[in-house]
JSON list of C-alpha atoms in Angstrom, two decimals:
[
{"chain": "A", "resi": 1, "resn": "UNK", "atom": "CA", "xyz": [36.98, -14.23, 12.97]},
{"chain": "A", "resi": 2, "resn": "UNK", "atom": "CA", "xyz": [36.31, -18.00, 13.86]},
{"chain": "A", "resi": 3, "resn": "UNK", "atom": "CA", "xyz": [33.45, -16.67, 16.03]},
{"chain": "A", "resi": 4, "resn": "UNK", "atom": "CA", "xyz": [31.94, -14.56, 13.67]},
{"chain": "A", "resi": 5, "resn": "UNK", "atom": "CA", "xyz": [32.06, -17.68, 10.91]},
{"chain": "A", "resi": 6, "resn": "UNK", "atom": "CA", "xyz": [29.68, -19.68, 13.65]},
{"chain": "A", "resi": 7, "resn": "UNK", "atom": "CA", "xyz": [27.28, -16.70, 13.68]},
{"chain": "A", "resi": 8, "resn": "UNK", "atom": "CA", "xyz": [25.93, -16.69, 9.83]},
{"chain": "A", "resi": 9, "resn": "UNK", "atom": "CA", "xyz": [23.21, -19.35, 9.64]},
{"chain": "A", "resi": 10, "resn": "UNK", "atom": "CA", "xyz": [21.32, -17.15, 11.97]},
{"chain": "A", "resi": 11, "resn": "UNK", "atom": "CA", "xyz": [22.46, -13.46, 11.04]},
{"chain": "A", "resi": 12, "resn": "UNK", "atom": "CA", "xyz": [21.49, -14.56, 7.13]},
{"chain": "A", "resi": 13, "resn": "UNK", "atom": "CA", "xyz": [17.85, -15.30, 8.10]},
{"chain": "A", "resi": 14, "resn": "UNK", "atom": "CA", "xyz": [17.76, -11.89, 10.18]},
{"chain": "A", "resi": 15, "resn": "UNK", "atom": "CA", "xyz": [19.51, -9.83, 7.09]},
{"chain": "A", "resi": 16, "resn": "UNK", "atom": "CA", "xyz": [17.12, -11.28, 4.79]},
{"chain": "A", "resi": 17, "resn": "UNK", "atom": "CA", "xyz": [13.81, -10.25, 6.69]},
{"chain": "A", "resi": 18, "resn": "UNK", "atom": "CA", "xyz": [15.27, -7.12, 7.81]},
{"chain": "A", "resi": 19, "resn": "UNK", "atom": "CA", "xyz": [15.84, -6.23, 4.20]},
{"chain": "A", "resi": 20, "resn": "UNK", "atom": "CA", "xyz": [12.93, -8.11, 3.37]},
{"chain": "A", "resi": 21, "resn": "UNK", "atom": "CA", "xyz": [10.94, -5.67, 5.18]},
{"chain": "A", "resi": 22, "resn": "UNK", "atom": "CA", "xyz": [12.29, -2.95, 4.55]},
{"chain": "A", "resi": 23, "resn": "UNK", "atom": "CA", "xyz": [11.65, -3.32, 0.65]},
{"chain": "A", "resi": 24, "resn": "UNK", "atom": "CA", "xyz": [7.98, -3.97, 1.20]},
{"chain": "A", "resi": 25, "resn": "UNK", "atom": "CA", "xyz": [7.63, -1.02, 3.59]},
{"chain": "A", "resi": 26, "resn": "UNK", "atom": "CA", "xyz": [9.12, 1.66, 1.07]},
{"chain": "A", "resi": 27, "resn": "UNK", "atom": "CA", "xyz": [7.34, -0.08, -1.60]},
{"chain": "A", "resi": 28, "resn": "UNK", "atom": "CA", "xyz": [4.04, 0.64, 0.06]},
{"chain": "A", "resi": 29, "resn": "UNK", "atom": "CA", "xyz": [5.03, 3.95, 1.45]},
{"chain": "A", "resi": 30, "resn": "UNK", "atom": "CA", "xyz": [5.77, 4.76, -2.62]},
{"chain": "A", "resi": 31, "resn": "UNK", "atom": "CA", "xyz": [2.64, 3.45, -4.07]},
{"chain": "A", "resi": 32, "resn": "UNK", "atom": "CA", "xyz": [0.12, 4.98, -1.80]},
{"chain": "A", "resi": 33, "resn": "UNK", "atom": "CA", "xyz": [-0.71, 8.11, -0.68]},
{"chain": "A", "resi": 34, "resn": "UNK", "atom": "CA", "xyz": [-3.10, 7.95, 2.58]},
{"chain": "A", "resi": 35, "resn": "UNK", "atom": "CA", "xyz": [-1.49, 7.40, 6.07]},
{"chain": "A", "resi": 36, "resn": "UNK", "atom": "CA", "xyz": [-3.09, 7.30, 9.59]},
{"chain": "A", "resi": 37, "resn": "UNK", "atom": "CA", "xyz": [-0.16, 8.88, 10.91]},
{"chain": "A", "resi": 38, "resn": "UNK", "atom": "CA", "xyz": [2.58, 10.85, 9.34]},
{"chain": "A", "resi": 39, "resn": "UNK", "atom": "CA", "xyz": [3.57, 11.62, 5.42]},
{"chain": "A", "resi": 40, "resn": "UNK", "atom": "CA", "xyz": [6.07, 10.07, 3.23]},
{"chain": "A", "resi": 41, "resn": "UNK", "atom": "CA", "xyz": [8.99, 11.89, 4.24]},
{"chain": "A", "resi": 42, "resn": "UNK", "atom": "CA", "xyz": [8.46, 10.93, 8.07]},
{"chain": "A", "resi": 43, "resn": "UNK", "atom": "CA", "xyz": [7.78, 6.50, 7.05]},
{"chain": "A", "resi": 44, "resn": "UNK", "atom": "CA", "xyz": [10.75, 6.78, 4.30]},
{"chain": "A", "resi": 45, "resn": "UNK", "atom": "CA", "xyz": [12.71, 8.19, 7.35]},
{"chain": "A", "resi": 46, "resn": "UNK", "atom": "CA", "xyz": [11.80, 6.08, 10.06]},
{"chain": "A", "resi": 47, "resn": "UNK", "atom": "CA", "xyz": [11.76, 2.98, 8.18]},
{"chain": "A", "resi": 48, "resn": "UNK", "atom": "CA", "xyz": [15.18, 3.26, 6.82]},
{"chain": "A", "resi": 49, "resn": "UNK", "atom": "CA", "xyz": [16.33, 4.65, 9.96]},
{"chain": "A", "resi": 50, "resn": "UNK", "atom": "CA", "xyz": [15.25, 2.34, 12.91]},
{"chain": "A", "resi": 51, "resn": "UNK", "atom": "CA", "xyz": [16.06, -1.11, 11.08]},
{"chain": "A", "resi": 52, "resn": "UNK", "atom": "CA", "xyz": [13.32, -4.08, 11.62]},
{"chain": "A", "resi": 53, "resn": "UNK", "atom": "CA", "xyz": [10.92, -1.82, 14.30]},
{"chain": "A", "resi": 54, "resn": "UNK", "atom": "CA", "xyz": [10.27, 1.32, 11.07]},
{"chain": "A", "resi": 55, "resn": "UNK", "atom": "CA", "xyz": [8.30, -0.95, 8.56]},
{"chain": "A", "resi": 56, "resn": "UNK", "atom": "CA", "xyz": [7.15, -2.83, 11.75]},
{"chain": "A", "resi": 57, "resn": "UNK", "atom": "CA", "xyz": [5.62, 0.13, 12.97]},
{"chain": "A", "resi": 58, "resn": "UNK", "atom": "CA", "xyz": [4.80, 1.78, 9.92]},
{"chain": "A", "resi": 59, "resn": "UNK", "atom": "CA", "xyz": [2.29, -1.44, 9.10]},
{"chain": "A", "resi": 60, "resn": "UNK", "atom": "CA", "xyz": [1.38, -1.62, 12.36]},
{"chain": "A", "resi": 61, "resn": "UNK", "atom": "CA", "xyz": [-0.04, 2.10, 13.01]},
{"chain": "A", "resi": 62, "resn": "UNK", "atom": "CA", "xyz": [1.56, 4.36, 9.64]},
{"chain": "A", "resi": 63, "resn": "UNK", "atom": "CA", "xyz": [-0.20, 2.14, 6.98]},
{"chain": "A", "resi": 64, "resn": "UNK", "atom": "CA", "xyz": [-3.53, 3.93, 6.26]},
{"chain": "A", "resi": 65, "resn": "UNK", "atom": "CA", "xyz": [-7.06, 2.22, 4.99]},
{"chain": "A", "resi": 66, "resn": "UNK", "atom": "CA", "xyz": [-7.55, 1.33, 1.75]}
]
């Protein structure tokens, strides 16, 4: 447990952009309705599935023009 104790200043700033992230990814997904690639089902999916890389890639190649 000591181990784990020495670990939290830099798992807190991960956590909190992971989550960070993900809240502004399913936010967007929510609000909008054109994608490049994909529906809503398939970015509310992968971003709460695959962690930091689903609303990486989803604003990378999901997020359509506006």
């Amino acid at each position: 447990m000591e181990t784990l104790s020495e670990y939290w200043p830099f798992l807190i700033p991960l956590i909190v952009i992971q989550f960070g992230l993900l809240a502004a990814a399913l936010i967007h997904v929510f609000r909008h309705n054109k994608y490049r690639v994909g529906n809503r089902v398939l970015w509310v999916i992968v971003c709460l599935c695959t962690s930091v890389i689903g609303p990486v890639l989803y604003f990378v190649i999901g997020k359509g023009d506006e």
